[in-house]
């Protein structure tokens, strides 16, 4: 989480240099690459390798947390220019609804996958 916190500042700087959408695409690509590297990790890997990959993944999370919210005002402004109607509440409510639904599906789906893989909750 420390890497994520510091990477938010880095991604803010990157977004000023290359634009918010391009920075988001770059951050998401770094995340995909980082998660893909997990499949290449051998059994009993050196702990330094695991930490390096986690830092890589954590740095991409900063872009994924920061930039969608930063892009939203630009989308609202462009929509107002094209339609002549101000619909901030609609955009933010749909954005938050989709965010909550994605979290719910992720938690539910991972629970189902763990159960299908044979995971049993430890009892006390």
PDB file of C-alpha atoms in Angstrom:
ATOM      1  CA  UNK A   1       0.000   0.000   0.000  1.00  0.00           C
ATOM      2  CA  UNK A   2       2.959   2.277   0.496  1.00  0.00           C
ATOM      3  CA  UNK A   3       3.942   1.805  -3.132  1.00  0.00           C
ATOM      4  CA  UNK A   4       0.378   2.584  -4.187  1.00  0.00           C
ATOM      5  CA  UNK A   5       0.340   5.783  -2.123  1.00  0.00           C
ATOM      6  CA  UNK A   6       3.588   7.052  -3.612  1.00  0.00           C
ATOM      7  CA  UNK A   7       2.689   5.958  -7.124  1.00  0.00           C
ATOM      8  CA  UNK A   8      -0.391   8.176  -7.108  1.00  0.00           C
ATOM      9  CA  UNK A   9       1.917  11.198  -7.144  1.00  0.00           C
ATOM     10  CA  UNK A  10       4.001   9.662  -9.914  1.00  0.00           C
ATOM     11  CA  UNK A  11       0.944   8.902 -12.059  1.00  0.00           C
ATOM     12  CA  UNK A  12      -0.345  12.442 -11.510  1.00  0.00           C
ATOM     13  CA  UNK A  13       2.917  13.717 -12.959  1.00  0.00           C
ATOM     14  CA  UNK A  14       2.776  11.258 -15.846  1.00  0.00           C
ATOM     15  CA  UNK A  15      -0.788  12.332 -16.615  1.00  0.00           C
ATOM     16  CA  UNK A  16       0.332  15.951 -16.863  1.00  0.00           C
ATOM     17  CA  UNK A  17       3.014  14.916 -19.361  1.00  0.00           C
ATOM     18  CA  UNK A  18       1.111  12.513 -21.620  1.00  0.00           C
ATOM     19  CA  UNK A  19      -2.537  13.137 -20.748  1.00  0.00           C
ATOM     20  CA  UNK A  20      -4.956  11.402 -18.414  1.00  0.00           C
ATOM     21  CA  UNK A  21      -6.252   8.792 -20.846  1.00  0.00           C
ATOM     22  CA  UNK A  22      -2.765   7.811 -22.033  1.00  0.00           C
ATOM     23  CA  UNK A  23      -1.518   7.659 -18.439  1.00  0.00           C
ATOM     24  CA  UNK A  24      -4.442   5.425 -17.485  1.00  0.00           C
ATOM     25  CA  UNK A  25      -3.703   3.140 -20.443  1.00  0.00           C
ATOM     26  CA  UNK A  26      -0.042   3.005 -19.430  1.00  0.00           C
ATOM     27  CA  UNK A  27      -0.904   2.270 -15.801  1.00  0.00           C
ATOM     28  CA  UNK A  28      -3.353  -0.468 -16.713  1.00  0.00           C
ATOM     29  CA  UNK A  29      -0.761  -1.971 -19.064  1.00  0.00           C
ATOM     30  CA  UNK A  30       1.822  -2.003 -16.279  1.00  0.00           C
ATOM     31  CA  UNK A  31      -0.714  -3.832 -14.108  1.00  0.00           C
ATOM     32  CA  UNK A  32      -1.485  -6.419 -16.778  1.00  0.00           C
ATOM     33  CA  UNK A  33       2.226  -6.979 -17.309  1.00  0.00           C
ATOM     34  CA  UNK A  34       2.804  -7.300 -13.564  1.00  0.00           C
ATOM     35  CA  UNK A  35       0.015  -9.819 -13.073  1.00  0.00           C
ATOM     36  CA  UNK A  36       1.236 -11.727 -16.137  1.00  0.00           C
ATOM     37  CA  UNK A  37       4.687 -11.991 -14.564  1.00  0.00           C
ATOM     38  CA  UNK A  38       3.131 -13.910 -11.670  1.00  0.00           C
ATOM     39  CA  UNK A  39       2.584 -16.859 -14.015  1.00  0.00           C
ATOM     40  CA  UNK A  40       6.321 -16.989 -14.718  1.00  0.00           C
ATOM     41  CA  UNK A  41       7.373 -17.125 -11.074  1.00  0.00           C
ATOM     42  CA  UNK A  42       8.857 -20.526 -10.205  1.00  0.00           C
ATOM     43  CA  UNK A  43       7.892 -22.546  -7.146  1.00  0.00           C
ATOM     44  CA  UNK A  44       9.719 -21.332  -4.030  1.00  0.00           C
ATOM     45  CA  UNK A  45      10.847 -18.077  -5.668  1.00  0.00           C
ATOM     46  CA  UNK A  46      13.346 -15.720  -4.071  1.00  0.00           C
ATOM     47  CA  UNK A  47      11.459 -13.315  -1.836  1.00  0.00           C
ATOM     48  CA  UNK A  48      13.119 -10.367  -3.596  1.00  0.00           C
ATOM     49  CA  UNK A  49      11.504 -11.433  -6.871  1.00  0.00           C
ATOM     50  CA  UNK A  50       8.070 -11.615  -5.277  1.00  0.00           C
ATOM     51  CA  UNK A  51       8.515  -8.167  -3.715  1.00  0.00           C
ATOM     52  CA  UNK A  52       9.718  -6.721  -7.028  1.00  0.00           C
ATOM     53  CA  UNK A  53       6.628  -7.993  -8.843  1.00  0.00           C
ATOM     54  CA  UNK A  54       4.343  -6.734  -6.080  1.00  0.00           C
ATOM     55  CA  UNK A  55       5.947  -3.280  -6.267  1.00  0.00           C
ATOM     56  CA  UNK A  56       5.378  -3.353 -10.025  1.00  0.00           C
ATOM     57  CA  UNK A  57       1.704  -4.266  -9.573  1.00  0.00           C
ATOM     58  CA  UNK A  58       1.248  -1.781  -6.725  1.00  0.00           C
ATOM     59  CA  UNK A  59       2.614   1.046  -8.824  1.00  0.00           C
ATOM     60  CA  UNK A  60      -0.007   0.394 -11.489  1.00  0.00           C
ATOM     61  CA  UNK A  61      -2.786   0.448  -8.905  1.00  0.00           C
ATOM     62  CA  UNK A  62      -2.079   4.134  -8.315  1.00  0.00           C
ATOM     63  CA  UNK A  63      -3.093   4.902 -11.892  1.00  0.00           C
ATOM     64  CA  UNK A  64      -6.201   2.746 -11.635  1.00  0.00           C
ATOM     65  CA  UNK A  65      -7.351   4.520  -8.463  1.00  0.00           C
ATOM     66  CA  UNK A  66      -6.453   8.079  -9.444  1.00  0.00           C
ATOM     67  CA  UNK A  67      -7.111   8.515 -13.127  1.00  0.00           C
ATOM     68  CA  UNK A  68     -10.708   7.341 -13.683  1.00  0.00           C
ATOM     69  CA  UNK A  69     -11.906   9.913 -11.151  1.00  0.00           C
ATOM     70  CA  UNK A  70      -9.675  12.540 -12.750  1.00  0.00           C
ATOM     71  CA  UNK A  71     -11.069  11.809 -16.220  1.00  0.00           C
ATOM     72  CA  UNK A  72     -14.712  12.077 -15.104  1.00  0.00           C
ATOM     73  CA  UNK A  73     -14.885  15.928 -15.078  1.00  0.00           C
ATOM     74  CA  UNK A  74     -13.476  15.986 -18.622  1.00  0.00           C
ATOM     75  CA  UNK A  75     -16.142  13.528 -19.779  1.00  0.00           C
ATOM     76  CA  UNK A  76     -18.880  15.595 -18.141  1.00  0.00           C
ATOM     77  CA  UNK A  77     -17.583  18.783 -19.757  1.00  0.00           C
ATOM     78  CA  UNK A  78     -17.432  17.177 -23.216  1.00  0.00           C
ATOM     79  CA  UNK A  79     -20.934  15.769 -22.802  1.00  0.00           C
ATOM     80  CA  UNK A  80     -22.250  19.217 -21.864  1.00  0.00           C
ATOM     81  CA  UNK A  81     -20.577  20.729 -24.929  1.00  0.00           C
ATOM     82  CA  UNK A  82     -22.127  18.117 -27.234  1.00  0.00           C
ATOM     83  CA  UNK A  83     -25.585  17.853 -25.698  1.00  0.00           C
ATOM     84  CA  UNK A  84     -26.081  21.226 -24.032  1.00  0.00           C
ATOM     85  CA  UNK A  85     -27.397  19.402 -20.958  1.00  0.00           C
ATOM     86  CA  UNK A  86     -25.642  19.178 -17.606  1.00  0.00           C
ATOM     87  CA  UNK A  87     -25.790  15.597 -16.348  1.00  0.00           C
ATOM     88  CA  UNK A  88     -23.142  15.422 -13.626  1.00  0.00           C
ATOM     89  CA  UNK A  89     -25.346  13.443 -11.257  1.00  0.00           C
ATOM     90  CA  UNK A  90     -26.087  10.837 -13.909  1.00  0.00           C
ATOM     91  CA  UNK A  91     -22.428  10.325 -14.771  1.00  0.00           C
ATOM     92  CA  UNK A  92     -21.224  10.123 -11.172  1.00  0.00           C
ATOM     93  CA  UNK A  93     -24.071   7.837 -10.071  1.00  0.00           C
ATOM     94  CA  UNK A  94     -23.504   5.410 -12.959  1.00  0.00           C
ATOM     95  CA  UNK A  95     -19.737   5.510 -12.305  1.00  0.00           C
ATOM     96  CA  UNK A  96     -20.198   4.699  -8.618  1.00  0.00           C
ATOM     97  CA  UNK A  97     -22.806   2.031  -9.344  1.00  0.00           C
ATOM     98  CA  UNK A  98     -20.461   0.290 -11.775  1.00  0.00           C
ATOM     99  CA  UNK A  99     -17.604   0.529  -9.278  1.00  0.00           C
ATOM    100  CA  UNK A 100     -19.720  -1.045  -6.526  1.00  0.00           C
ATOM    101  CA  UNK A 101     -21.014  -3.763  -8.849  1.00  0.00           C
ATOM    102  CA  UNK A 102     -17.494  -4.632  -9.984  1.00  0.00           C
ATOM    103  CA  UNK A 103     -16.321  -4.963  -6.382  1.00  0.00           C
ATOM    104  CA  UNK A 104     -19.326  -7.123  -5.504  1.00  0.00           C
ATOM    105  CA  UNK A 105     -18.780  -9.385  -8.524  1.00  0.00           C
ATOM    106  CA  UNK A 106     -15.076  -9.658  -7.759  1.00  0.00           C
ATOM    107  CA  UNK A 107     -15.618 -10.644  -4.133  1.00  0.00           C
ATOM    108  CA  UNK A 108     -18.429 -13.053  -4.988  1.00  0.00           C
ATOM    109  CA  UNK A 109     -16.563 -14.554  -7.916  1.00  0.00           C
ATOM    110  CA  UNK A 110     -13.343 -15.052  -5.989  1.00  0.00           C
ATOM    111  CA  UNK A 111     -15.281 -16.713  -3.165  1.00  0.00           C
ATOM    112  CA  UNK A 112     -16.906 -19.106  -5.636  1.00  0.00           C
ATOM    113  CA  UNK A 113     -13.564 -19.874  -7.287  1.00  0.00           C
ATOM    114  CA  UNK A 114     -11.901 -20.552  -3.941  1.00  0.00           C
ATOM    115  CA  UNK A 115     -14.742 -22.902  -3.005  1.00  0.00           C
ATOM    116  CA  UNK A 116     -14.506 -24.685  -6.362  1.00  0.00           C
ATOM    117  CA  UNK A 117     -10.752 -25.087  -5.842  1.00  0.00           C
ATOM    118  CA  UNK A 118     -11.376 -26.845  -2.526  1.00  0.00           C
ATOM    119  CA  UNK A 119     -10.616 -24.072  -0.057  1.00  0.00           C
ATOM    120  CA  UNK A 120     -12.114 -24.665   3.368  1.00  0.00           C
ATOM    121  CA  UNK A 121     -12.487 -21.874   5.871  1.00  0.00           C
ATOM    122  CA  UNK A 122     -10.372 -22.668   8.952  1.00  0.00           C
ATOM    123  CA  UNK A 123     -12.381 -23.199  12.123  1.00  0.00           C
ATOM    124  CA  UNK A 124     -11.305 -21.965  15.503  1.00  0.00           C
TER     125      UNK A 124
END
